[in-house]
Structure formats: C-alpha cells, structure tokens
JSON list of N, CA, C and O in Angstrom, two decimals:
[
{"chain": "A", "resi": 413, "resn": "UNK", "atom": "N", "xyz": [31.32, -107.33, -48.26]},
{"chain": "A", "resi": 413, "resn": "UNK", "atom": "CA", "xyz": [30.88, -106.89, -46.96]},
{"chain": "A", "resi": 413, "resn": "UNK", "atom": "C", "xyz": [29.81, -107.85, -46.45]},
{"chain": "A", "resi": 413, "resn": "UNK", "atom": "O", "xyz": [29.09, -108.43, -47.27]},
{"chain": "A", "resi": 414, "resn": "UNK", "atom": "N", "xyz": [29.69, -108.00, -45.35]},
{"chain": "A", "resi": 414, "resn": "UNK", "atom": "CA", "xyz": [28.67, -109.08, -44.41]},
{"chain": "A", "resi": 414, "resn": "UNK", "atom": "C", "xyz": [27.49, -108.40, -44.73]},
{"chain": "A", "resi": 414, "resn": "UNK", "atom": "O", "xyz": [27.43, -107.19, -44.94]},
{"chain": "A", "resi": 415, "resn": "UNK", "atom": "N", "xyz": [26.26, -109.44, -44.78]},
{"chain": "A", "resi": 415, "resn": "UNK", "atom": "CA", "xyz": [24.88, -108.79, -44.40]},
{"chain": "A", "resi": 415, "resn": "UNK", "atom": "C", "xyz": [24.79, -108.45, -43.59]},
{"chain": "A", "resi": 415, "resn": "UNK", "atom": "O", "xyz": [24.04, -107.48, -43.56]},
{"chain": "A", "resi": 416, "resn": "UNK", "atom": "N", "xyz": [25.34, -108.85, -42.37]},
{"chain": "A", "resi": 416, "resn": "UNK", "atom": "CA", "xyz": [24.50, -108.49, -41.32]},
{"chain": "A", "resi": 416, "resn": "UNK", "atom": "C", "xyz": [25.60, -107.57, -40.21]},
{"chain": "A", "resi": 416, "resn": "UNK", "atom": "O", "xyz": [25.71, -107.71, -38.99]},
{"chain": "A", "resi": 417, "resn": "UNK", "atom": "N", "xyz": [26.37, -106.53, -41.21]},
{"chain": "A", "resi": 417, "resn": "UNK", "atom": "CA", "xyz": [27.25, -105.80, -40.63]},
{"chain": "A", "resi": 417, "resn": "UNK", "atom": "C", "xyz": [26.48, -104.77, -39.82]},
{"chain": "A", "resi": 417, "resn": "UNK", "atom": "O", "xyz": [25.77, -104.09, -40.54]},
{"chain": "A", "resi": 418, "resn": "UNK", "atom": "N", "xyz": [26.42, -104.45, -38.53]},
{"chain": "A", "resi": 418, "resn": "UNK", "atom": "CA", "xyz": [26.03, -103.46, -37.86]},
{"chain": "A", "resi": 418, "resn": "UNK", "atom": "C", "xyz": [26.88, -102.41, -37.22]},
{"chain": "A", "resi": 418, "resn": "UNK", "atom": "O", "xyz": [27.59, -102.79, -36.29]},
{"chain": "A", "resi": 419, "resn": "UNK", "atom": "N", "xyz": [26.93, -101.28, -37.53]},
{"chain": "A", "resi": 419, "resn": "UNK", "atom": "CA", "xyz": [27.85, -100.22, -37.44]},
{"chain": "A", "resi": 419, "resn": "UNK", "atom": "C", "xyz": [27.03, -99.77, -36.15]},
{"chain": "A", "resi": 419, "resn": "UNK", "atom": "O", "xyz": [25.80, -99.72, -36.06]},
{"chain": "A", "resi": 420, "resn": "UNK", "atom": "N", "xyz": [28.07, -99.42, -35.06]},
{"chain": "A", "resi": 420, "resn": "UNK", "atom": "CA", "xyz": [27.57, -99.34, -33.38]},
{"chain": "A", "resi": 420, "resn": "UNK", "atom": "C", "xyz": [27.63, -97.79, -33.74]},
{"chain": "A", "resi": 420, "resn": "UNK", "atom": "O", "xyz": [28.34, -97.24, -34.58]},
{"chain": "A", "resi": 421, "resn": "UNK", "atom": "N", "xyz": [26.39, -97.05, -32.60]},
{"chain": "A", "resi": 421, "resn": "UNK", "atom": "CA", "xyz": [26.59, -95.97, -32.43]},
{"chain": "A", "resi": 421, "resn": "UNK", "atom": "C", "xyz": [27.77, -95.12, -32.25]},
{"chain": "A", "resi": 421, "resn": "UNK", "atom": "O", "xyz": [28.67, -95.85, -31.83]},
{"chain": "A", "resi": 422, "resn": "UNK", "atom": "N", "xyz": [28.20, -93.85, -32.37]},
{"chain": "A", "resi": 422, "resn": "UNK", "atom": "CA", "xyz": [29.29, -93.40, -32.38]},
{"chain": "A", "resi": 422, "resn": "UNK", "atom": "C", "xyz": [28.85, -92.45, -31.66]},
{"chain": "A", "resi": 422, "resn": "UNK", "atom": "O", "xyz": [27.67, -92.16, -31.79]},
{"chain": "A", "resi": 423, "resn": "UNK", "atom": "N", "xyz": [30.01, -91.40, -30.34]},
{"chain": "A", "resi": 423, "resn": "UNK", "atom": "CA", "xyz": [29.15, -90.51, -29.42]},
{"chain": "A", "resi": 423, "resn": "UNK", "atom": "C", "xyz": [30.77, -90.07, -29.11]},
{"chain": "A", "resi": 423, "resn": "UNK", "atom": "O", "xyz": [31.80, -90.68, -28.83]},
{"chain": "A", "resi": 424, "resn": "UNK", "atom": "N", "xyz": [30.28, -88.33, -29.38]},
{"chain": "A", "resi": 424, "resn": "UNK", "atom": "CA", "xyz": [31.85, -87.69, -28.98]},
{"chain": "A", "resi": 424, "resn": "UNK", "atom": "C", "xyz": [31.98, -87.27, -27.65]},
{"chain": "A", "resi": 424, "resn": "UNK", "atom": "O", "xyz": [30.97, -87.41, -26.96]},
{"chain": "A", "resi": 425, "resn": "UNK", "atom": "N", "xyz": [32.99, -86.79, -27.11]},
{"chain": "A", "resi": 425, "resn": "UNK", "atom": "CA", "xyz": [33.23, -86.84, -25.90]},
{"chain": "A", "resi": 425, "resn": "UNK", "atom": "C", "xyz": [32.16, -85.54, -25.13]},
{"chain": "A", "resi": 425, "resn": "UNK", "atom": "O", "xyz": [32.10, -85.26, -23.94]},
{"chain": "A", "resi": 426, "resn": "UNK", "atom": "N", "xyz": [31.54, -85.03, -26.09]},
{"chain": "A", "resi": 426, "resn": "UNK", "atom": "CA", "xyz": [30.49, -83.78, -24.98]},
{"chain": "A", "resi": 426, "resn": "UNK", "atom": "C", "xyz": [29.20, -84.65, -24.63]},
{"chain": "A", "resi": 426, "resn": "UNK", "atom": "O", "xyz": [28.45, -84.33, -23.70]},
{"chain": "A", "resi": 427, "resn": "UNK", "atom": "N", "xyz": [28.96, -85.98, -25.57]},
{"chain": "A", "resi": 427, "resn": "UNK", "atom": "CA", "xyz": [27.93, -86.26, -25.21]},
{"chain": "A", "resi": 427, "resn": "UNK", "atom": "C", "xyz": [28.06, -87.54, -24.10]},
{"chain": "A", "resi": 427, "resn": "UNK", "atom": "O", "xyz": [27.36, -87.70, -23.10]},
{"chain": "A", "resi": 428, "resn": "UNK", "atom": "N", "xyz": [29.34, -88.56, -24.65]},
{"chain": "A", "resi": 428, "resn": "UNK", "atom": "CA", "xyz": [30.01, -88.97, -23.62]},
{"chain": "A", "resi": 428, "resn": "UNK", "atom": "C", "xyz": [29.86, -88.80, -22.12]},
{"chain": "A", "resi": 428, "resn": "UNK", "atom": "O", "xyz": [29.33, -89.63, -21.38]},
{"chain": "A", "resi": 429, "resn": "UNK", "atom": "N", "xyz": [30.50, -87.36, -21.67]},
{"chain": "A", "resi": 429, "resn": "UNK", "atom": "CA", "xyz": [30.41, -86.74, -20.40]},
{"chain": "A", "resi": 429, "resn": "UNK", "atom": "C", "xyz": [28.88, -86.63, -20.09]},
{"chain": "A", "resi": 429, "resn": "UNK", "atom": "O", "xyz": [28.52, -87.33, -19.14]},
{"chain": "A", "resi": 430, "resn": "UNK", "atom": "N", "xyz": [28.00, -85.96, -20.64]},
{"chain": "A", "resi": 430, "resn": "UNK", "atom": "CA", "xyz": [26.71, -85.96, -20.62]},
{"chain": "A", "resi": 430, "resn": "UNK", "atom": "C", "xyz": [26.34, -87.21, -19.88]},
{"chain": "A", "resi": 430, "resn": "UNK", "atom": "O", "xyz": [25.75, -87.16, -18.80]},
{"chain": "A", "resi": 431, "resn": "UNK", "atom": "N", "xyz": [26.65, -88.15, -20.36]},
{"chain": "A", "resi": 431, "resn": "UNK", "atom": "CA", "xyz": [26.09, -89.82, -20.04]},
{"chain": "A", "resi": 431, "resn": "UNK", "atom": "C", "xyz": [26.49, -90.22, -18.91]},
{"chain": "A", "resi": 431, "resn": "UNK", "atom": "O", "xyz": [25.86, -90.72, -17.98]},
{"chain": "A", "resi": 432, "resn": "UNK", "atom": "N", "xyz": [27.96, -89.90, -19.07]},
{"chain": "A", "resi": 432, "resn": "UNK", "atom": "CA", "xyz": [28.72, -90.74, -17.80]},
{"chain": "A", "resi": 432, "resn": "UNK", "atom": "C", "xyz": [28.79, -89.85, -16.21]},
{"chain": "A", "resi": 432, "resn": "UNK", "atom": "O", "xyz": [28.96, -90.32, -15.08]},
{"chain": "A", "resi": 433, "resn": "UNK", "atom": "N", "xyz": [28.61, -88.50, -16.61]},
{"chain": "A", "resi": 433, "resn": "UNK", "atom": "CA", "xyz": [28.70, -87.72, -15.83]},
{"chain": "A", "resi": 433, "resn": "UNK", "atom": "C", "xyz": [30.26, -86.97, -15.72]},
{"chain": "A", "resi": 433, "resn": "UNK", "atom": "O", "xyz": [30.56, -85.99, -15.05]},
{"chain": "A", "resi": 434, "resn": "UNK", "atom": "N", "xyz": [30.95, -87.63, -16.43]},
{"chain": "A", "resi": 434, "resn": "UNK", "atom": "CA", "xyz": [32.44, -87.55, -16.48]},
{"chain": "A", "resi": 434, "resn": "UNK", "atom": "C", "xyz": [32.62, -86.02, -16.93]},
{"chain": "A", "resi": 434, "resn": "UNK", "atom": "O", "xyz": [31.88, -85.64, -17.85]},
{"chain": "A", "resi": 435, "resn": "UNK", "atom": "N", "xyz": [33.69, -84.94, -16.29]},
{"chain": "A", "resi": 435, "resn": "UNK", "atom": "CA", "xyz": [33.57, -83.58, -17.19]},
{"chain": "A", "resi": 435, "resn": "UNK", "atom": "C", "xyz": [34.72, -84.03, -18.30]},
{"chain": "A", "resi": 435, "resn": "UNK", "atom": "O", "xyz": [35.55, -84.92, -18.15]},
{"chain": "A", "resi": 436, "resn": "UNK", "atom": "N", "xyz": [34.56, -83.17, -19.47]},
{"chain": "A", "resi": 436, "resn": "UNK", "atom": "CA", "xyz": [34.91, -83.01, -20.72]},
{"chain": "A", "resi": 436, "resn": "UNK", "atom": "C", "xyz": [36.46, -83.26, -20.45]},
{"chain": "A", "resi": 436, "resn": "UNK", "atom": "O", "xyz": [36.95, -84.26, -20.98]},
{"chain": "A", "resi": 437, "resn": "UNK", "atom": "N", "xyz": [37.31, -82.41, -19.62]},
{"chain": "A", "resi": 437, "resn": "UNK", "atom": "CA", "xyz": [38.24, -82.53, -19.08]},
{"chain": "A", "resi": 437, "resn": "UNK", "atom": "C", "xyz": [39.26, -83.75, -19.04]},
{"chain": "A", "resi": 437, "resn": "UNK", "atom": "O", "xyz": [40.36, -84.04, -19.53]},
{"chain": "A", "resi": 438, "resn": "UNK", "atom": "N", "xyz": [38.25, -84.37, -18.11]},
{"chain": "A", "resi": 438, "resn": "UNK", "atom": "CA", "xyz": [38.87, -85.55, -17.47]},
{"chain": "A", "resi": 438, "resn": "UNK", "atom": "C", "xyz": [38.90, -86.53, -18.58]},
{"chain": "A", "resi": 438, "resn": "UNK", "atom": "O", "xyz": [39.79, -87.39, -18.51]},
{"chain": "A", "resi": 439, "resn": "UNK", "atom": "N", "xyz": [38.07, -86.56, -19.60]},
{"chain": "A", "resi": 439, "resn": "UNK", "atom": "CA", "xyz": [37.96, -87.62, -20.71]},
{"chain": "A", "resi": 439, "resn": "UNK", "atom": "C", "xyz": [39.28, -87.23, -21.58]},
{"chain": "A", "resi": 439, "resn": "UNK", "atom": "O", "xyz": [40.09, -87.96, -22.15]},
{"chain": "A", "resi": 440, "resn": "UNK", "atom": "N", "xyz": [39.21, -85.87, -21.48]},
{"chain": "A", "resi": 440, "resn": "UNK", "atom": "CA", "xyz": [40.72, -85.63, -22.53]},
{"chain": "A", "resi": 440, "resn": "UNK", "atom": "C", "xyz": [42.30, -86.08, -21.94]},
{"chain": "A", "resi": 440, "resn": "UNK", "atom": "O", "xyz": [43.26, -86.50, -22.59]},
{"chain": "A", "resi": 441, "resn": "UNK", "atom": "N", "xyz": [42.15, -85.79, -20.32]},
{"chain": "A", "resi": 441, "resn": "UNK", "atom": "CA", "xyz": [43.15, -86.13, -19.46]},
{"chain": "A", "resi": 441, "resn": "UNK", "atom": "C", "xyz": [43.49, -87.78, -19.86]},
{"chain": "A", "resi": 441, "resn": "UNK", "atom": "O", "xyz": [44.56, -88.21, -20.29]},
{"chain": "A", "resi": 442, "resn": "UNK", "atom": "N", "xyz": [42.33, -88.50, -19.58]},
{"chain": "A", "resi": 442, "resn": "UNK", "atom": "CA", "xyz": [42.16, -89.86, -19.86]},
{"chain": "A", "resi": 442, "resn": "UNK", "atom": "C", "xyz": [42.66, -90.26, -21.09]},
{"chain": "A", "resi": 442, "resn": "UNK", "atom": "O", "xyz": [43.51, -91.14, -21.15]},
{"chain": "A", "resi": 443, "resn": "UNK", "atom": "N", "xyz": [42.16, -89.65, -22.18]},
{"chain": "A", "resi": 443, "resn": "UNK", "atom": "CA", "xyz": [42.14, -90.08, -23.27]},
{"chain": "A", "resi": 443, "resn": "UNK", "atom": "C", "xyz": [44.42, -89.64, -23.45]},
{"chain": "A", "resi": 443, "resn": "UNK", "atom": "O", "xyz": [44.94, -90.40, -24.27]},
{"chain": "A", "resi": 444, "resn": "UNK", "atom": "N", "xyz": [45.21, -88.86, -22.93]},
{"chain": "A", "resi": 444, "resn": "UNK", "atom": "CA", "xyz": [46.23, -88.22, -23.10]},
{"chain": "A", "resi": 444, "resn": "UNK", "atom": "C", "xyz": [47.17, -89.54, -22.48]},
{"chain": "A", "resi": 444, "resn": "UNK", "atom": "O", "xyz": [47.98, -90.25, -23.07]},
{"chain": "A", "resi": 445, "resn": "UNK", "atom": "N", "xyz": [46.87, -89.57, -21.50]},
{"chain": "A", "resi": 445, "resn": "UNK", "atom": "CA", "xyz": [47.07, -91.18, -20.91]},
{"chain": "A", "resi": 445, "resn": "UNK", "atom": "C", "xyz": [47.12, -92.42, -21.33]},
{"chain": "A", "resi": 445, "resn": "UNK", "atom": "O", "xyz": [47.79, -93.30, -20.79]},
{"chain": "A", "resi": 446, "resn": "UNK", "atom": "N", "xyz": [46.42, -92.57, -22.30]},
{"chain": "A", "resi": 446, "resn": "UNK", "atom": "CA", "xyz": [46.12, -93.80, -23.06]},
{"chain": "A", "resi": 446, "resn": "UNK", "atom": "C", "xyz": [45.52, -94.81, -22.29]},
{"chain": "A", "resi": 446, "resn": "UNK", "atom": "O", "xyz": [45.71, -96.02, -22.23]},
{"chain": "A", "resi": 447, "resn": "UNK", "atom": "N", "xyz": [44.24, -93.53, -21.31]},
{"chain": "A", "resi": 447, "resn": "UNK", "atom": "CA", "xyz": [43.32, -94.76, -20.25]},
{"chain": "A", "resi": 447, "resn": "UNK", "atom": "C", "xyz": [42.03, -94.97, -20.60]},
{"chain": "A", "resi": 447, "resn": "UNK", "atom": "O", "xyz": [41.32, -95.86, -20.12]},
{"chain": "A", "resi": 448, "resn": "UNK", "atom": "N", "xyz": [41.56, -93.83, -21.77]},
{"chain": "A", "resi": 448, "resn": "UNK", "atom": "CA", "xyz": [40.30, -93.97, -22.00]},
{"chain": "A", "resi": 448, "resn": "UNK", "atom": "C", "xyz": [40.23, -94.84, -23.92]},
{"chain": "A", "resi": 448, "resn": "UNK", "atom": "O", "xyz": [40.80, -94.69, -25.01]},
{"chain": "A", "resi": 449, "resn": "UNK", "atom": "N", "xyz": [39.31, -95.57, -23.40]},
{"chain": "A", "resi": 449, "resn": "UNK", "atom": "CA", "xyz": [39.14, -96.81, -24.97]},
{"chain": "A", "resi": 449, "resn": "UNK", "atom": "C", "xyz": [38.06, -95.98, -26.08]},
{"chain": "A", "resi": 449, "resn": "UNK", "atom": "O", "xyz": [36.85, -96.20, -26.09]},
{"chain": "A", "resi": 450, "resn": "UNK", "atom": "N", "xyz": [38.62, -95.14, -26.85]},
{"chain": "A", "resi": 450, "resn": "UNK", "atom": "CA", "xyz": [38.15, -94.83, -28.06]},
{"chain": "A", "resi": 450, "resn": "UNK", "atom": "C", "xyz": [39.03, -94.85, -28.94]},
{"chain": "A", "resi": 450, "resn": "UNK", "atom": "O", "xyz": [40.13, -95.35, -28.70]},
{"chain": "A", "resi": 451, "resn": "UNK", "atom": "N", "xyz": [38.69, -94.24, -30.31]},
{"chain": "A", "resi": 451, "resn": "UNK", "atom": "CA", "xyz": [39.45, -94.16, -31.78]},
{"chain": "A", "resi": 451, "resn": "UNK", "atom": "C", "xyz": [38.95, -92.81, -32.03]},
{"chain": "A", "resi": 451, "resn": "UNK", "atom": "O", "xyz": [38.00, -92.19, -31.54]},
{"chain": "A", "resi": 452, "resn": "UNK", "atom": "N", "xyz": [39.81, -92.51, -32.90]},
{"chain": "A", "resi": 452, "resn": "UNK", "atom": "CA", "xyz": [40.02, -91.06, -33.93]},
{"chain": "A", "resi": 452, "resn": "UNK", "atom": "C", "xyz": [39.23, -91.17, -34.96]},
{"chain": "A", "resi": 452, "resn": "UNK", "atom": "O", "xyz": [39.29, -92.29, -35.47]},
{"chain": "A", "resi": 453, "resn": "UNK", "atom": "N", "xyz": [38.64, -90.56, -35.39]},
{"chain": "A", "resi": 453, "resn": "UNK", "atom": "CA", "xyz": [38.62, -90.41, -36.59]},
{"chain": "A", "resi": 453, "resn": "UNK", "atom": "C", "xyz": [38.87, -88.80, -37.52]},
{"chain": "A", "resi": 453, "resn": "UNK", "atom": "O", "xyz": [37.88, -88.08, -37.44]},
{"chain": "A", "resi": 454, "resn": "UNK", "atom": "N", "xyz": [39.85, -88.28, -38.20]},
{"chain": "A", "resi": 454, "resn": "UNK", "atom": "CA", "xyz": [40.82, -87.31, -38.47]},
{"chain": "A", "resi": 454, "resn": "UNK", "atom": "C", "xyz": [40.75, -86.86, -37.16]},
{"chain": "A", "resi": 454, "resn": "UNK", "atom": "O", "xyz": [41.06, -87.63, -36.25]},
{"chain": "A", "resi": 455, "resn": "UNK", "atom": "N", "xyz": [40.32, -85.50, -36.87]},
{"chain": "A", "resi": 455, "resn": "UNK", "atom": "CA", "xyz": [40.32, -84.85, -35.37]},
{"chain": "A", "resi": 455, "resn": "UNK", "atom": "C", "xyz": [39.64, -85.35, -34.78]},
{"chain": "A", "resi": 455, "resn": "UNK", "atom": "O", "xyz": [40.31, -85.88, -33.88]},
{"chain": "A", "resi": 456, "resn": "UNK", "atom": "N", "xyz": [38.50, -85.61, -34.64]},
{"chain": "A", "resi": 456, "resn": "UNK", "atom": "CA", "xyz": [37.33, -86.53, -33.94]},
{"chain": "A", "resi": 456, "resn": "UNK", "atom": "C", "xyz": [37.47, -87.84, -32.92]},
{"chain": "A", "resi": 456, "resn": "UNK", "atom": "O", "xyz": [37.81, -89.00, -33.20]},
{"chain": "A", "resi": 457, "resn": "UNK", "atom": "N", "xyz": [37.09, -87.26, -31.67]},
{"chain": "A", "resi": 457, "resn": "UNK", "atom": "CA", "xyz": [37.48, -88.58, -30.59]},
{"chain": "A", "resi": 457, "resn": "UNK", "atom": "C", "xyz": [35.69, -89.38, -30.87]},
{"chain": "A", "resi": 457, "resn": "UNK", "atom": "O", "xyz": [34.64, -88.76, -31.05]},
{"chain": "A", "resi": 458, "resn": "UNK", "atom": "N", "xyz": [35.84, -90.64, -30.81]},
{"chain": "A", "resi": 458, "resn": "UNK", "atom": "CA", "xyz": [34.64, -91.08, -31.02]},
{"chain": "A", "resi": 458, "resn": "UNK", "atom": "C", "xyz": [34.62, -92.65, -29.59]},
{"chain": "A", "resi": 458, "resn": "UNK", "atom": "O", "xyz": [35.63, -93.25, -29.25]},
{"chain": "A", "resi": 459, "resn": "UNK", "atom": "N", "xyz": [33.28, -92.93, -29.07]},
{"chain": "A", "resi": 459, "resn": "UNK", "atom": "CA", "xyz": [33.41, -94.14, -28.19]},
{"chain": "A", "resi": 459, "resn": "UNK", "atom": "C", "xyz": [32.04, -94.80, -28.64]},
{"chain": "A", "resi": 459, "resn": "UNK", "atom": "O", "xyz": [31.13, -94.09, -29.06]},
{"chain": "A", "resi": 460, "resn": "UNK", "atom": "N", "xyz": [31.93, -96.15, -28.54]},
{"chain": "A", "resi": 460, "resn": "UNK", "atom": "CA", "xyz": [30.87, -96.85, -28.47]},
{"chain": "A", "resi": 460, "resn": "UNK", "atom": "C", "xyz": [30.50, -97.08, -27.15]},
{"chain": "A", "resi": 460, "resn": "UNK", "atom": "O", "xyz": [31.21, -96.77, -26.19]},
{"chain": "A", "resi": 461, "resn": "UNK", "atom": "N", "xyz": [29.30, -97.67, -27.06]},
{"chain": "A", "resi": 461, "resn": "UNK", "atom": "CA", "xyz": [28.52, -98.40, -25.97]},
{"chain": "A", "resi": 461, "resn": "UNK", "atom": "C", "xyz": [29.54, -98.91, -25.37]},
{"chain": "A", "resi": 461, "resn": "UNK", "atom": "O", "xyz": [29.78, -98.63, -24.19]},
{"chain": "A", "resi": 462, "resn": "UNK", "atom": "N", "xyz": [30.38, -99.85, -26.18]},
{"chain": "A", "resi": 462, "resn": "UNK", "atom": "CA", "xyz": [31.28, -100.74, -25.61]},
{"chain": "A", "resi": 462, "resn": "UNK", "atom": "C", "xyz": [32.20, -100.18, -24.83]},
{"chain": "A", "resi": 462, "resn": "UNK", "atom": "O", "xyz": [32.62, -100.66, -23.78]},
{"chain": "A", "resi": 463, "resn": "UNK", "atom": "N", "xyz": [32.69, -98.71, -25.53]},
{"chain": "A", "resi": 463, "resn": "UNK", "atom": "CA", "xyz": [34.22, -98.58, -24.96]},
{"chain": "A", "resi": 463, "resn": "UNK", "atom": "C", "xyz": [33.20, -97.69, -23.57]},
{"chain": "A", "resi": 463, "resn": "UNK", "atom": "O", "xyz": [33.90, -97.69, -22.56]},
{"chain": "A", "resi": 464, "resn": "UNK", "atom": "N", "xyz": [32.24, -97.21, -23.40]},
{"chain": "A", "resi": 464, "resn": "UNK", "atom": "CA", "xyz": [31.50, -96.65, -22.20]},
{"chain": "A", "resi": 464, "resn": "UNK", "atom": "C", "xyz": [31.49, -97.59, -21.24]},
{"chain": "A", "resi": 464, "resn": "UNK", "atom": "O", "xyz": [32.03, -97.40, -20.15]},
{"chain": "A", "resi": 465, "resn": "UNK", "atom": "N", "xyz": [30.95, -98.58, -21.53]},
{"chain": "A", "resi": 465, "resn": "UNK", "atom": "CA", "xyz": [30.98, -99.93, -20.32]},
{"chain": "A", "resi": 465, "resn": "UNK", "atom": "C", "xyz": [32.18, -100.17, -19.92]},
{"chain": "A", "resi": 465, "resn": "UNK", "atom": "O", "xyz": [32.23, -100.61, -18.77]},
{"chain": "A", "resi": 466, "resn": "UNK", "atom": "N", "xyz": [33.68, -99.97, -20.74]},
{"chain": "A", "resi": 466, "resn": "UNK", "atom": "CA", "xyz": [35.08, -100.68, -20.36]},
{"chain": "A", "resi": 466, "resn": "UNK", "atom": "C", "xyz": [35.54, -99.28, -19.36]},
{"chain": "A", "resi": 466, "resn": "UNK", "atom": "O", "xyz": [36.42, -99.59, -18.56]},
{"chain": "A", "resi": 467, "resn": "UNK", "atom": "N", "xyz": [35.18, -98.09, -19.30]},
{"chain": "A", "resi": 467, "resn": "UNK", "atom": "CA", "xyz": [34.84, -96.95, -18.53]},
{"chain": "A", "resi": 467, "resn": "UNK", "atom": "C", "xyz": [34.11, -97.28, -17.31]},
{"chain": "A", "resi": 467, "resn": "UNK", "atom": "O", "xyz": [34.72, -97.46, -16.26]},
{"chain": "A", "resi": 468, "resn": "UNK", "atom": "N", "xyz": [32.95, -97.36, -17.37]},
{"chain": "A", "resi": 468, "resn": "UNK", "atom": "CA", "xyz": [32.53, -97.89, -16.27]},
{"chain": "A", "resi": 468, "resn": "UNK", "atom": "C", "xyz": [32.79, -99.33, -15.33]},
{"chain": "A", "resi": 468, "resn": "UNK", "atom": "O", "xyz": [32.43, -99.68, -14.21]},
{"chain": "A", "resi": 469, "resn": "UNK", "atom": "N", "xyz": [33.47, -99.83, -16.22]},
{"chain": "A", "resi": 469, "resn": "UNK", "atom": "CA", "xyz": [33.65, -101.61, -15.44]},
{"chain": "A", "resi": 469, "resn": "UNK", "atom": "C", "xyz": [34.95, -101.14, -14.34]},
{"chain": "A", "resi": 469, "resn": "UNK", "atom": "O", "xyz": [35.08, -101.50, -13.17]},
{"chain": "A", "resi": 470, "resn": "UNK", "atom": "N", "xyz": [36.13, -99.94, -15.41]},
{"chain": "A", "resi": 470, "resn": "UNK", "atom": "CA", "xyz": [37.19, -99.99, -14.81]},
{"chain": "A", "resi": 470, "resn": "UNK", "atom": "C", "xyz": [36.94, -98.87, -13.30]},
{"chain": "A", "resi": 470, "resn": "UNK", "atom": "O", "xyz": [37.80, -98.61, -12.46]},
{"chain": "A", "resi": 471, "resn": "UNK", "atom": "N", "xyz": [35.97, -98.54, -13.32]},
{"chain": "A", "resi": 471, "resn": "UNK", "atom": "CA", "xyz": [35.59, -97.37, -12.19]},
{"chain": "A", "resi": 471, "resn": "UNK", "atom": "C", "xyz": [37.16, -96.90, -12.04]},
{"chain": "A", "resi": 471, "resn": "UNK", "atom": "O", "xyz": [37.88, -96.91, -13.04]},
{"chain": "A", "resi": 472, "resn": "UNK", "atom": "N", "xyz": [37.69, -96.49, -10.75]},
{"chain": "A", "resi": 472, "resn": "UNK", "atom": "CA", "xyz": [38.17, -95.96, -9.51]},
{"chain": "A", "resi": 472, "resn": "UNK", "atom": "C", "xyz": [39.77, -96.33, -10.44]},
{"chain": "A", "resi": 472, "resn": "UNK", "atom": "O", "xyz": [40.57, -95.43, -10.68]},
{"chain": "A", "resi": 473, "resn": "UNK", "atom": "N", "xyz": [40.01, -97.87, -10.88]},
{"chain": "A", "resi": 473, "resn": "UNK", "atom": "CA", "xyz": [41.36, -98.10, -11.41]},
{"chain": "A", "resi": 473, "resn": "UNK", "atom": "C", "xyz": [41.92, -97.34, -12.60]},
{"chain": "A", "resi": 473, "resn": "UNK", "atom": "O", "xyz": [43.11, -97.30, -12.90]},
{"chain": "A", "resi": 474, "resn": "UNK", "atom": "N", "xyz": [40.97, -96.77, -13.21]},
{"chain": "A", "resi": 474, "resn": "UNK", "atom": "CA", "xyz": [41.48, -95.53, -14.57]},
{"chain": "A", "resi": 474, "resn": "UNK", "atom": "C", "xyz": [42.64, -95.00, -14.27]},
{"chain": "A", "resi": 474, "resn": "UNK", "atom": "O", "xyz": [43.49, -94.98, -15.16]},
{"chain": "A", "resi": 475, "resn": "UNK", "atom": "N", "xyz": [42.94, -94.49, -13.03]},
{"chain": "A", "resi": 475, "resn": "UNK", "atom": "CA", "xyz": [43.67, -93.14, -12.23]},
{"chain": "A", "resi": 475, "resn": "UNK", "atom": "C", "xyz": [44.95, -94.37, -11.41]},
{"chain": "A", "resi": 475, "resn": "UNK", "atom": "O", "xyz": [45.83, -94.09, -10.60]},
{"chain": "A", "resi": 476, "resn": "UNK", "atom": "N", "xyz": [44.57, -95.79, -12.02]},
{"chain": "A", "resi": 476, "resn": "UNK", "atom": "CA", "xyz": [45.52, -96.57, -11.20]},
{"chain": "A", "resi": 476, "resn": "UNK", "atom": "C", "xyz": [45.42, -96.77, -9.30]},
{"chain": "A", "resi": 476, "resn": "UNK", "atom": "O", "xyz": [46.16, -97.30, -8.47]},
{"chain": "A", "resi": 477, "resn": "UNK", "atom": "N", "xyz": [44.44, -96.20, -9.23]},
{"chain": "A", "resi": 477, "resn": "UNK", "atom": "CA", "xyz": [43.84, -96.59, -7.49]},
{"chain": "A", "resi": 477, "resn": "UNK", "atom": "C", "xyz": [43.49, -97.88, -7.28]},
{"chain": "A", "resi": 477, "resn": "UNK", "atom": "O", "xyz": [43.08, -98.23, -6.17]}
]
C-alpha cells in the first residue's frame, strides 16, 4: 500500500441532500438513472467531494436539458 494513500471522505445520500440542497428523492431518482456519480458499498450509496462537484458542474444537464 502507498504512504501517502488518502482515503476521501465518504457522505450518504441524507447528508448529501443536506449539502446540495438536492431532496433525498431526486438523488435516488438520479442515482436509478445512472446520472448520479457514486458507488455502493453492500446497501450503502456513498459520494465524495468529487462525485458532489461532477453534480454540481453538470447542473440543469442531469435531467438531459
């Protein structure tokens, strides 16, 4: 394993929405779609910083507008 491996925050979709303003809903709608950028882990939807920003960069086009 690397020294200098840094494991990014991990944030489930209630706290997600919290942040983004997004309701709980729409992240699952998203996520059913295969429009929202997270991973599983067993049941567990999980997003980084990163996949939040690829959320926000894509604004309005998520929904294909």
């Amino acid at each position: 394993m690397e020294k200098n491996c840094k494991i990014p925050k991990l944030y489930g979709l209630n706290e997600v929405s919290r942040i983004l303003g997004i309701p709980k809903g729409t992240l699952y709608n998203m996520k059913w779609r295969g429009l929202l950028p997270c991973f599983k882990i067993g049941k567990h939807i999980r997003m980084t910083e990163e996949h939040m920003m690829q959320v926000i960069n894509m604004g309005g086009k998520l929904y294909g507008n």
